[in-house]
Short mmCIF file of C-alpha atoms and ligand atoms in Angstrom, two decimals:
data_model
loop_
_atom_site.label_atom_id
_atom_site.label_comp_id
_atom_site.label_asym_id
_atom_site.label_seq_id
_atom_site.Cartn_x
_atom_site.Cartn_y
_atom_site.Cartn_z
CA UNK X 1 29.16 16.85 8.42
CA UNK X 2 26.41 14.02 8.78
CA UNK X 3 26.35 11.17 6.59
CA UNK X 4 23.98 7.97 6.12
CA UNK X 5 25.11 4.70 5.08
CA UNK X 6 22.50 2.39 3.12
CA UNK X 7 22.99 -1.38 3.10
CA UNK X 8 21.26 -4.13 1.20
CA UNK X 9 22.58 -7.24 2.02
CA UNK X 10 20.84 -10.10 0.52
CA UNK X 11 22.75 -13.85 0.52
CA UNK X 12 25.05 -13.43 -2.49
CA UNK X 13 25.84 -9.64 -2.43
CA UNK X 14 25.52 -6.65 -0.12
CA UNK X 15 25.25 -3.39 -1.74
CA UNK X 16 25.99 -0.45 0.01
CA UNK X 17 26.08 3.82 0.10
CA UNK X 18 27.70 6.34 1.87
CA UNK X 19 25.33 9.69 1.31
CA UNK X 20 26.16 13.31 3.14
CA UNK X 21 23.60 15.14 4.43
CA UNK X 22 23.80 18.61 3.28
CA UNK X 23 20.34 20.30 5.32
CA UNK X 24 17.73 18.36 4.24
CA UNK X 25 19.35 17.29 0.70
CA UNK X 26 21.98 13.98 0.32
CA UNK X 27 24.62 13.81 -2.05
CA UNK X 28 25.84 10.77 -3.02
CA UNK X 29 29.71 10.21 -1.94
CA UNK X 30 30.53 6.72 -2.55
CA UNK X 31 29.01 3.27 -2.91
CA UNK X 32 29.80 -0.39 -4.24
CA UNK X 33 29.32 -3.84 -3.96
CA UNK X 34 30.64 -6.98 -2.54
CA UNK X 35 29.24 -9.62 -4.73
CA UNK X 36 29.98 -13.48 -5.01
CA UNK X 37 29.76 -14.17 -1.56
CA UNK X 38 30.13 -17.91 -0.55
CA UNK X 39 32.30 -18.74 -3.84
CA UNK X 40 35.00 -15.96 -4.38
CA UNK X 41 33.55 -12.10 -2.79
CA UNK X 42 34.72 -8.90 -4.42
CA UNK X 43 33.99 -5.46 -3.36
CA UNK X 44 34.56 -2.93 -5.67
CA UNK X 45 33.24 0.92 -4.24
CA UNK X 46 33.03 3.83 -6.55
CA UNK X 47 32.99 7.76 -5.55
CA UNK X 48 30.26 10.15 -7.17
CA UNK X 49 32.29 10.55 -10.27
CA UNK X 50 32.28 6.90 -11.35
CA UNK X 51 36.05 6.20 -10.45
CA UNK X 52 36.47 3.06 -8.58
CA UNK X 53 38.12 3.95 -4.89
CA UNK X 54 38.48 0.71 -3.12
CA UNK X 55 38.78 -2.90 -4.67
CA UNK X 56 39.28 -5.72 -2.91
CA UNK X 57 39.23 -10.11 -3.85
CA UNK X 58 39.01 -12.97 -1.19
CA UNK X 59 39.62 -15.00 -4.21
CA UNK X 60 40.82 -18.06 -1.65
CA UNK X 61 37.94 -17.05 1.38
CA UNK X 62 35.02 -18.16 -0.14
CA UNK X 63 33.68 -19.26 3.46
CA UNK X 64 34.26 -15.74 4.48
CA UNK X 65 31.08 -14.82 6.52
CA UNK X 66 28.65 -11.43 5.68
CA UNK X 67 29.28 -10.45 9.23
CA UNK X 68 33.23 -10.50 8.58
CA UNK X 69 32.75 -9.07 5.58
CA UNK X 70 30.28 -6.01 7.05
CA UNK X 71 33.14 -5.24 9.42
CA UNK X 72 35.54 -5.17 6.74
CA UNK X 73 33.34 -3.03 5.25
CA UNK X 74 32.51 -0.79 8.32
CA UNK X 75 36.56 -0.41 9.17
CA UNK X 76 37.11 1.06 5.52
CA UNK X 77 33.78 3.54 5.75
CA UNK X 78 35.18 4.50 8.99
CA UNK X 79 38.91 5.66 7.26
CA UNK X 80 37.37 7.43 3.89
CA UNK X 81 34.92 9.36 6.84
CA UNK X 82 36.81 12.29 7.17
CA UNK X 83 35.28 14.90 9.32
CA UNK X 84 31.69 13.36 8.52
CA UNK X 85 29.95 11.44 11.66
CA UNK X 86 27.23 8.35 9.95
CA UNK X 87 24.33 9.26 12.03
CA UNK X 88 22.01 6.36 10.75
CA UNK X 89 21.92 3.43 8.58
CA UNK X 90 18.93 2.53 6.16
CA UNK X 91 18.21 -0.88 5.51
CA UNK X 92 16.58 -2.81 2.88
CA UNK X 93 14.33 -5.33 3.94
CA UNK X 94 12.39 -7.23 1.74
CA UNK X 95 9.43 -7.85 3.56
CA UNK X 96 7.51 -5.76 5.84
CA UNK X 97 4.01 -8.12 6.22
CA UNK X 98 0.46 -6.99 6.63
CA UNK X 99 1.53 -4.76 9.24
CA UNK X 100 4.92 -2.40 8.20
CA UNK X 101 3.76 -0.04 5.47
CA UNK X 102 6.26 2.43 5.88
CA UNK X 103 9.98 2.98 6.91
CA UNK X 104 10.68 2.27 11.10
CA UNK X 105 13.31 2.57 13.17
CA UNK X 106 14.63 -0.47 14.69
CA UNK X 107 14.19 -1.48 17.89
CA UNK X 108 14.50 -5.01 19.27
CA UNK X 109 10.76 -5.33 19.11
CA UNK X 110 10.78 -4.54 15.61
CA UNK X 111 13.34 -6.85 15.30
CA UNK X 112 11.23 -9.78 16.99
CA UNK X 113 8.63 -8.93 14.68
CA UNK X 114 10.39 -9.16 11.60
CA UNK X 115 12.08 -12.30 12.29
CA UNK X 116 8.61 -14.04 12.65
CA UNK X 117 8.14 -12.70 8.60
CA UNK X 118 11.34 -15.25 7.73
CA UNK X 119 9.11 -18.00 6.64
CA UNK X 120 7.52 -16.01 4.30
CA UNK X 121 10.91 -15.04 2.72
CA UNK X 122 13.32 -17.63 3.55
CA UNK X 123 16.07 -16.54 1.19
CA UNK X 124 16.42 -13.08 1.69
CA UNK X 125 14.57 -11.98 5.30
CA UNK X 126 17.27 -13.86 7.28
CA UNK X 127 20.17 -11.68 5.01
CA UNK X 128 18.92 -8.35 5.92
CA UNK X 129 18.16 -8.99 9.24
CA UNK X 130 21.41 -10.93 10.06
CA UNK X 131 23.15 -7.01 8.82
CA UNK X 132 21.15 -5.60 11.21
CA UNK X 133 22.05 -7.37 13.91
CA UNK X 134 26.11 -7.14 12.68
CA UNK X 135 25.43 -3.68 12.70
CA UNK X 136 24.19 -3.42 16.42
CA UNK X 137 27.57 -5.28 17.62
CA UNK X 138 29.62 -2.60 15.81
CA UNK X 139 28.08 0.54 16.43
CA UNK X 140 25.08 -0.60 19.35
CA UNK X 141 24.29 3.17 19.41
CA UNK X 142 23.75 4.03 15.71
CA UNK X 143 20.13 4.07 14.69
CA UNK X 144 19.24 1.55 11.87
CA UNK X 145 15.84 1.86 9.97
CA UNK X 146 13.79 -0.64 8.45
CA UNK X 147 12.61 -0.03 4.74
CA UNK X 148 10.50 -2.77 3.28
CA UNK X 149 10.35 -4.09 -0.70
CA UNK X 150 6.43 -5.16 0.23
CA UNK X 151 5.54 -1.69 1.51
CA UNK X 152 5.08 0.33 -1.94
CA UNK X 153 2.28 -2.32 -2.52
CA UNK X 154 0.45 -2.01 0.76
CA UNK X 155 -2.42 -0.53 -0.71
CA UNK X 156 -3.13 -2.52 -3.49
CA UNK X 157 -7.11 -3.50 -3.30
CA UNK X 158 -8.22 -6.13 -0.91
CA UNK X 159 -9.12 -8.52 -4.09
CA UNK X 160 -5.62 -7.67 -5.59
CA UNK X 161 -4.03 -9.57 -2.35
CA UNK X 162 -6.42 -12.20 -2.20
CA UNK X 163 -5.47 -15.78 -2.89
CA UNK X 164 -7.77 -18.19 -4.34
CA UNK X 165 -7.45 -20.19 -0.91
CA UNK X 166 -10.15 -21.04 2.16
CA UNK X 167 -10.51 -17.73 3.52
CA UNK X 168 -8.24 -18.75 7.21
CA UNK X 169 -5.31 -18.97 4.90
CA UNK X 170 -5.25 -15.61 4.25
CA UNK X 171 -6.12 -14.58 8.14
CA UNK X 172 -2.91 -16.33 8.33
CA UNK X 173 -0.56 -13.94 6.20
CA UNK X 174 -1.05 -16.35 3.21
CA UNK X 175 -1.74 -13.60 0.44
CA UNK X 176 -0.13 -11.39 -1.61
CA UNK X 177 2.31 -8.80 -0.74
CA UNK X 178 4.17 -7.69 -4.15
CA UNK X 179 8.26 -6.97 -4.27
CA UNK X 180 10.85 -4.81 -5.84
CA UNK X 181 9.23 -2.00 -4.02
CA UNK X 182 11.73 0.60 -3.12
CA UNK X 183 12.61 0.13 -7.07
CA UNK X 184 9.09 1.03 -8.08
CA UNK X 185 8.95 3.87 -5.20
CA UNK X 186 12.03 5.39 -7.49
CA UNK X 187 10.22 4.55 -10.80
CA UNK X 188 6.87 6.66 -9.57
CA UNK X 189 8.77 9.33 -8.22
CA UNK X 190 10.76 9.63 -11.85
CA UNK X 191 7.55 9.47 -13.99
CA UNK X 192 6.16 12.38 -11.29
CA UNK X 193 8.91 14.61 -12.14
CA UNK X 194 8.65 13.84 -16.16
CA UNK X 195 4.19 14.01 -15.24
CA UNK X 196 3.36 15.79 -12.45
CA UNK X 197 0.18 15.82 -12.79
CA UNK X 198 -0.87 12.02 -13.83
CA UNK X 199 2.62 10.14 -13.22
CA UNK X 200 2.79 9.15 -16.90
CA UNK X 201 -0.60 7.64 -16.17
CA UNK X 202 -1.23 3.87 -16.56
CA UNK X 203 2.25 2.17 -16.42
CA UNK X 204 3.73 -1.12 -16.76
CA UNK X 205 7.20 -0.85 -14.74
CA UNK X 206 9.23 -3.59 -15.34
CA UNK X 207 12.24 -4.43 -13.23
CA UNK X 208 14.39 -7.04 -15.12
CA UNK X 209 17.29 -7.88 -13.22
CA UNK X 210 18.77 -11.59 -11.43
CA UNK X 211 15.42 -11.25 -9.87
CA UNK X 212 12.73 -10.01 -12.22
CA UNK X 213 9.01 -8.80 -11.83
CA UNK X 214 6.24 -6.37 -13.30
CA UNK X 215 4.28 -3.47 -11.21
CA UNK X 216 0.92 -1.71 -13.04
CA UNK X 217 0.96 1.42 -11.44
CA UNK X 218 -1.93 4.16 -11.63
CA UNK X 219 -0.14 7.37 -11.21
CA UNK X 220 2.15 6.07 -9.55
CA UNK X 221 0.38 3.65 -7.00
CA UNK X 222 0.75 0.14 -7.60
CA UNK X 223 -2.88 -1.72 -7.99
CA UNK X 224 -1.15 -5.02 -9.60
CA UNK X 225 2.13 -6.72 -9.77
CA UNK X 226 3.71 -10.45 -10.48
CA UNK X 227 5.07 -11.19 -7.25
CA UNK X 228 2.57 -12.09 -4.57
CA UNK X 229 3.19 -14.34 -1.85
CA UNK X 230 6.89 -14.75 -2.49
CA UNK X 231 9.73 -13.39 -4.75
CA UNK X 232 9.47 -16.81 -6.55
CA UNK X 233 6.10 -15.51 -8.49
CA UNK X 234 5.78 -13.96 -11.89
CA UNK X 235 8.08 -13.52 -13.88
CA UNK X 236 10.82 -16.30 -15.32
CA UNK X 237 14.72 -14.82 -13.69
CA UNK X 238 18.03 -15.29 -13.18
CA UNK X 239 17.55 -18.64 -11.55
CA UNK X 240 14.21 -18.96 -10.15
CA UNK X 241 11.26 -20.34 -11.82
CA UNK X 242 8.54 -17.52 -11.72
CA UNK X 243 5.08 -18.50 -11.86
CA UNK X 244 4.35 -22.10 -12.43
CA UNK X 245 1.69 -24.75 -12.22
CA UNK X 246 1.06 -25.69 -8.64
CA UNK X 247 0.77 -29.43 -9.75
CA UNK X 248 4.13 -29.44 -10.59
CA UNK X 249 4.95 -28.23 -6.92
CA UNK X 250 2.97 -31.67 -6.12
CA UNK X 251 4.48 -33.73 -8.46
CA UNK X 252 8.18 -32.85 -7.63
CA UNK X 253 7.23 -34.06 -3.85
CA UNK X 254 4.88 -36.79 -4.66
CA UNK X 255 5.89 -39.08 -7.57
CA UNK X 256 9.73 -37.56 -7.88
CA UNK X 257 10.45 -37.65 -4.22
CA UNK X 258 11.98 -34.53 -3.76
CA UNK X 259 11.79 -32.57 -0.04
CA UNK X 260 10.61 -29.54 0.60
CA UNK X 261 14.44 -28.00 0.72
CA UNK X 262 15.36 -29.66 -2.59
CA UNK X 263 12.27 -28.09 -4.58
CA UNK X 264 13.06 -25.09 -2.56
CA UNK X 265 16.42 -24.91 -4.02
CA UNK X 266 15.40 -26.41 -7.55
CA UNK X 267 12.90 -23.47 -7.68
CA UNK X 268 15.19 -20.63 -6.25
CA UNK X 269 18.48 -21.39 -7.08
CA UNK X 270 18.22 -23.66 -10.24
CA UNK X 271 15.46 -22.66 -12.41
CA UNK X 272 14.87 -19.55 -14.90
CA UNK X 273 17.92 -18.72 -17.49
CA UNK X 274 20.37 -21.12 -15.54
CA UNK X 275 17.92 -23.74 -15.58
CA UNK X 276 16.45 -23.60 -18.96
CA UNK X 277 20.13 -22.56 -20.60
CA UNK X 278 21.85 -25.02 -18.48
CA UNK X 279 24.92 -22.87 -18.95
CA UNK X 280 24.11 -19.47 -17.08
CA UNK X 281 22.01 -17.19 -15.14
CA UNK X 282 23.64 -13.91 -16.71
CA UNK X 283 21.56 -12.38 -19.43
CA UNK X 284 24.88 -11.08 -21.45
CA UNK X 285 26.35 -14.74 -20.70
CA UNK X 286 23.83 -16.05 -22.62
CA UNK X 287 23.26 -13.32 -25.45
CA UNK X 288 27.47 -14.49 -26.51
CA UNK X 289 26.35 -18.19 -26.52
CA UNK X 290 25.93 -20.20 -29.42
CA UNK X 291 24.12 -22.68 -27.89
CA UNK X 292 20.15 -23.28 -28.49
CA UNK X 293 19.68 -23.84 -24.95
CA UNK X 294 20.87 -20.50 -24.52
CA UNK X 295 18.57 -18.91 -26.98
CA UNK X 296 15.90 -20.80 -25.69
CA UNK X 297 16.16 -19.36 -22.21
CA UNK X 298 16.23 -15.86 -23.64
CA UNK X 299 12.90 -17.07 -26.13
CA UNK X 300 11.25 -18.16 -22.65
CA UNK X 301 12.00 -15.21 -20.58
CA UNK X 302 10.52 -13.06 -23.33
CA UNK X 303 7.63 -14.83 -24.13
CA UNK X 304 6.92 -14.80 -19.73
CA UNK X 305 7.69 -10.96 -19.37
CA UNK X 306 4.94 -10.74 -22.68
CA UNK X 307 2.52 -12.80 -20.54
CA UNK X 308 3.04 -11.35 -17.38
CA UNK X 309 2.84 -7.95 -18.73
CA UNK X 310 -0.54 -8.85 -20.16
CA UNK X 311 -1.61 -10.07 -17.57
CA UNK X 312 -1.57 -6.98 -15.81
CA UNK X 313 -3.32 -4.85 -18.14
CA UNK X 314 -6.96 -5.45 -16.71
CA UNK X 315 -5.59 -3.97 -13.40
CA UNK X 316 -5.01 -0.69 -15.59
CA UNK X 317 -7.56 -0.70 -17.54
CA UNK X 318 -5.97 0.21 -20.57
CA UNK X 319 -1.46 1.24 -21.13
CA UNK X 320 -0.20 4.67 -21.34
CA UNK X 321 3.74 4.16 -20.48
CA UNK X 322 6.08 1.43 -20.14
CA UNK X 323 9.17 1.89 -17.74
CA UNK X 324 12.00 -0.96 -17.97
CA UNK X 325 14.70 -0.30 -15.04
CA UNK X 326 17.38 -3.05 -13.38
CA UNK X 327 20.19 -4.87 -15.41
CA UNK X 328 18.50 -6.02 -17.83
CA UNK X 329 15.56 -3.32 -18.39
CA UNK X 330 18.37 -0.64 -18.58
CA UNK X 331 21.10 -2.47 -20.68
CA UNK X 332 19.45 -5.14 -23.13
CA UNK X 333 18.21 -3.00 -26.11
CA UNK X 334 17.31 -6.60 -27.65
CA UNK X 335 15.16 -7.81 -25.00
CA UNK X 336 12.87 -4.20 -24.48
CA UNK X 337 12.46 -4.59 -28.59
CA UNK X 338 11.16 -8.04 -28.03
CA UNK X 339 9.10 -7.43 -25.73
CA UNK X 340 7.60 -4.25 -26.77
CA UNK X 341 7.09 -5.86 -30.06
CA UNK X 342 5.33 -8.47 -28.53
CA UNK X 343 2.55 -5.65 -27.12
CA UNK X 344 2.67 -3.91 -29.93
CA UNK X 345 -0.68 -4.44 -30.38
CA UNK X 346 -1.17 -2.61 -27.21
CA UNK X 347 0.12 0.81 -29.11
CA UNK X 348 4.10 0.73 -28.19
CA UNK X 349 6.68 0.94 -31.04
CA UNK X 350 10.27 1.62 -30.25
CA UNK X 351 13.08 4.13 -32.06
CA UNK X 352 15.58 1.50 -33.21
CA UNK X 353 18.30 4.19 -32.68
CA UNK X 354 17.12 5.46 -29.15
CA UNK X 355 16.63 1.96 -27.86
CA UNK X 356 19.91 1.25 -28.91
CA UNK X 357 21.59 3.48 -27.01
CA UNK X 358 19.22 3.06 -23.75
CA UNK X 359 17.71 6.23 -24.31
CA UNK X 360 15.35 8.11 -21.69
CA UNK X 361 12.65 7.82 -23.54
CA UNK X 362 12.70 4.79 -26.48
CA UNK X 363 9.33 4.88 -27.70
CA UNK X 364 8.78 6.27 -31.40
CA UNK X 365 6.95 9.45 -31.76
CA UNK X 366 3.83 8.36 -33.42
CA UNK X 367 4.01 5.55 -30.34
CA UNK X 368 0.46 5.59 -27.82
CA UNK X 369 2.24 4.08 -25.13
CA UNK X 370 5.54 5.66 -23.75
CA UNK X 371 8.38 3.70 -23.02
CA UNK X 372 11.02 4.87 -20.95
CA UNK X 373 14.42 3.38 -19.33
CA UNK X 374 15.04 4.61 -15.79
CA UNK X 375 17.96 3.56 -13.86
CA UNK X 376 16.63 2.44 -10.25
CA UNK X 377 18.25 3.79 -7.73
CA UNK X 378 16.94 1.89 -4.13
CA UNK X 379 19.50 3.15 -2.49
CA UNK X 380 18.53 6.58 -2.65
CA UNK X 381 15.06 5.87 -2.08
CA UNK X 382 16.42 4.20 1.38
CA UNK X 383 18.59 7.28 2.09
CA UNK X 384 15.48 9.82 1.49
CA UNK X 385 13.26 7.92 3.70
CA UNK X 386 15.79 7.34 6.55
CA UNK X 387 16.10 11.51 6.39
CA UNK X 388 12.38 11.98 6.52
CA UNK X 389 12.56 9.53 9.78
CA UNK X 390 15.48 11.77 11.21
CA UNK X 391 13.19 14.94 10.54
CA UNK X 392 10.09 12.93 11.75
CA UNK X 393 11.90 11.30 14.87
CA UNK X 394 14.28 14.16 15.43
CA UNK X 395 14.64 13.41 18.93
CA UNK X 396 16.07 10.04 18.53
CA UNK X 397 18.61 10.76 16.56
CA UNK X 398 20.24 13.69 18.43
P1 AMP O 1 20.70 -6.81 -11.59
O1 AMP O 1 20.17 -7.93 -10.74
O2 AMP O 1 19.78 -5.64 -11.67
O3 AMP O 1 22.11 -6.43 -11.25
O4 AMP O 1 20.77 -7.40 -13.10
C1 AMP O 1 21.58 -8.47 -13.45
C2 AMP O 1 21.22 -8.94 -14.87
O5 AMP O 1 21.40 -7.83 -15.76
C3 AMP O 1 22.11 -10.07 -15.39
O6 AMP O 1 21.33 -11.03 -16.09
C4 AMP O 1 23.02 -9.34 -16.35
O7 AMP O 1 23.48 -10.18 -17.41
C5 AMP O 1 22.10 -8.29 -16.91
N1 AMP O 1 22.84 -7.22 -17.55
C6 AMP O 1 23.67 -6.32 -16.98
N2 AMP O 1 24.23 -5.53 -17.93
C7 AMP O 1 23.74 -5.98 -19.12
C8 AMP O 1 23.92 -5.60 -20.48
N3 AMP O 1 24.76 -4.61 -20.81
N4 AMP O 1 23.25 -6.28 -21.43
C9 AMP O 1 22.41 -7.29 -21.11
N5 AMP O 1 22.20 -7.70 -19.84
C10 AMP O 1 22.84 -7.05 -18.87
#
């Protein structure tokens, strides 16, 4: 039997997903995560019932690499194979540029291409593409496709992308792209099952997780969302800063004396709940705190998902449905009711009791605006799209 293995390996974690192909339907078999990389990595894989299959600590290895640790990974896919054969392996990759709007098949060209996007997302590009590569030592003959976290957005309007800049910045790639794509590609293809015919409309989808952002989608198409240039925009996370005052960009280099890699890392890795809390960058962490720091961080991040969300609302012209998904969206009953009460005057009310229990749908019944919780699921997005590129490409995969 065939099977497709999904990886998304980003610089603290790699998640991955082992589906079979039954005809043209997958079924999930297995899939986990080795997270903590650099400092202690764990990998902990789980079958289709929930049961946990493989666990595994390099509690004294924190310098393991992600190459040592793909092969690890690739020697114990290869004993729970069976009599199934992997016959691709979808990637996520978080940016695809002006030019990648859909899922491709890798090819050292591609690969060229996509290495020149690295300064545009220093943090994560380099991660994805440095599995790829791992992936062509192993197994040189095993077709790896490309999906990208930009392409979802590549049709928002020319105006939505547009930076206030001189106009040769742009030319340049300097615009915005939007993130958390294959997430929102789920989300839309949820609300078309619960809609079909209008995609529950005008939506606010909100992906809170370590990394955080907002998409308004029009039936499903995205025509606004927080992130733009970068994965540092919008939103207030885990430990980057969101949106923020260019000046203070300025400031940090000018009159502070800070270089370019320390902001870089003050705004990535040090910033949001961590920064704000000073204790942590974990939402729950900081929920069993005592601390006012910690409640502080948890006021902010509120108060910037409000904003942000508002902010979005002229894109839609109006809210019909709000959709929270990731970590947080799909497990913190008290942060959706703060939120939603925040719009409130925007028509959303919550069911106390359905909220609680992260519910389907959350919203009361006299509620305007639907709100929903939706598990995201990228990896099956990535597993659909690298079996429409099998049908599409048959050929190249025989
Ligand atoms: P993700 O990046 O999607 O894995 O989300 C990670 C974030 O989700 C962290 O801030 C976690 O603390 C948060 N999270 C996960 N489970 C819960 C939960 N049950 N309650 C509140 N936050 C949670």
């Amino acid at each position: 039997m065939k099977a497709i293995v999904t990886l998304n390996a980003g610089s603290s974690s790699i998640k991955f997903a082992l589906y079979e192909l039954l005809g043209d339907n997958l079924r999930f078999d297995a899939g986990g995560k080795i997270e903590e990389i650099g400092t202690a990595p764990r990998l902990r894989a789980r079958n289709a019932e929930g049961d946990i299959i493989l666990e595994r600590d390099w509690l004294h290895d924190g310098g393991i690499s992600h190459e040592h640790l793909l092969e690890d990974l690739f020697a114990w896919a290869a004993t729970q194979l069976g009599d199934r054969e992997i016959v691709a392996i979808g990637h996520r990759i978080v940016h695809g540029g002006q030019n990648f709007a859909a899922p491709r098949l890798i090819d050292d060209a591609l690969l060229e291409a996509l290495d020149a996007l690295i300064p545009l997302a220093p943090l994560h590009q380099p991660h994805n593409l440095a599995a790829v590569r791992a992936l062509r030592a192993l197994a040189p003959d095993l077709p790896q496709i490309a999906c990208f976290d930009t392409a979802f957005h590549h049709d928002l309007s020319p105006l939505a992308t547009r930076l206030p800049l001189p106009r040769a910045f742009h030319d340049q790639g300097v615009r915005r792209y939007g993130f958390h794509g294959l997430s929102y590609e789920h989300i839309a293809g949820r609300l078309r099952e619960a809609d079909p015919g209008r995609a529950g409309g005008r939506v606010i989808a909100a992906h809170l997780g370590n990394g955080a952002s907002m998409c308004a989608m029009r039936e499903g198409k995205s025509v606004d969302t927080t992130m733009g240039f970068t994965a540092l925009d919008g939103l207030m996370m885990g430990t980057r800063s969101g949106a923020l005052d260019p000046g203070v960009v300025l400031h940090l280099q000018t009159q502070v004396g800070m270089s370019a890699q320390e902001v870089e890392a003050l705004l990535y890795k040090k910033s949001g709940l961590l920064g704000v809390s000073g204790l942590s960058s974990d939402m729950r962490t900081l929920h069993a705190s005592e601390a006012p720091e910690a409640a502080e961080a948890i006021d902010l991040f509120v108060r910037q998902a409000t904003r942000q969300a508002a902010a979005l609302i002229p894109a839609l012209g109006g809210l019909d449905g709000i959709v929270f998904t990731a970590g947080i969206g799909e497990n913190d009953p008290v942060i959706r009711a703060r939120i939603c009460e925040n719009l409130s005057w925007l028509g959303c009310g919550l069911d106390a009791e359905a909220n609680a229990r992260n519910a389907g749908v959350i919203s009361a019944e006299q509620s305007r605006v639907v709100v929903r919780v939706i598990p995201t699921d990228e990896e099956a997005v990535i597993a659909h799209h690298v079996v429409d590129l099998i049908k599409a490409e048959g050929s190249a995969f025989s």
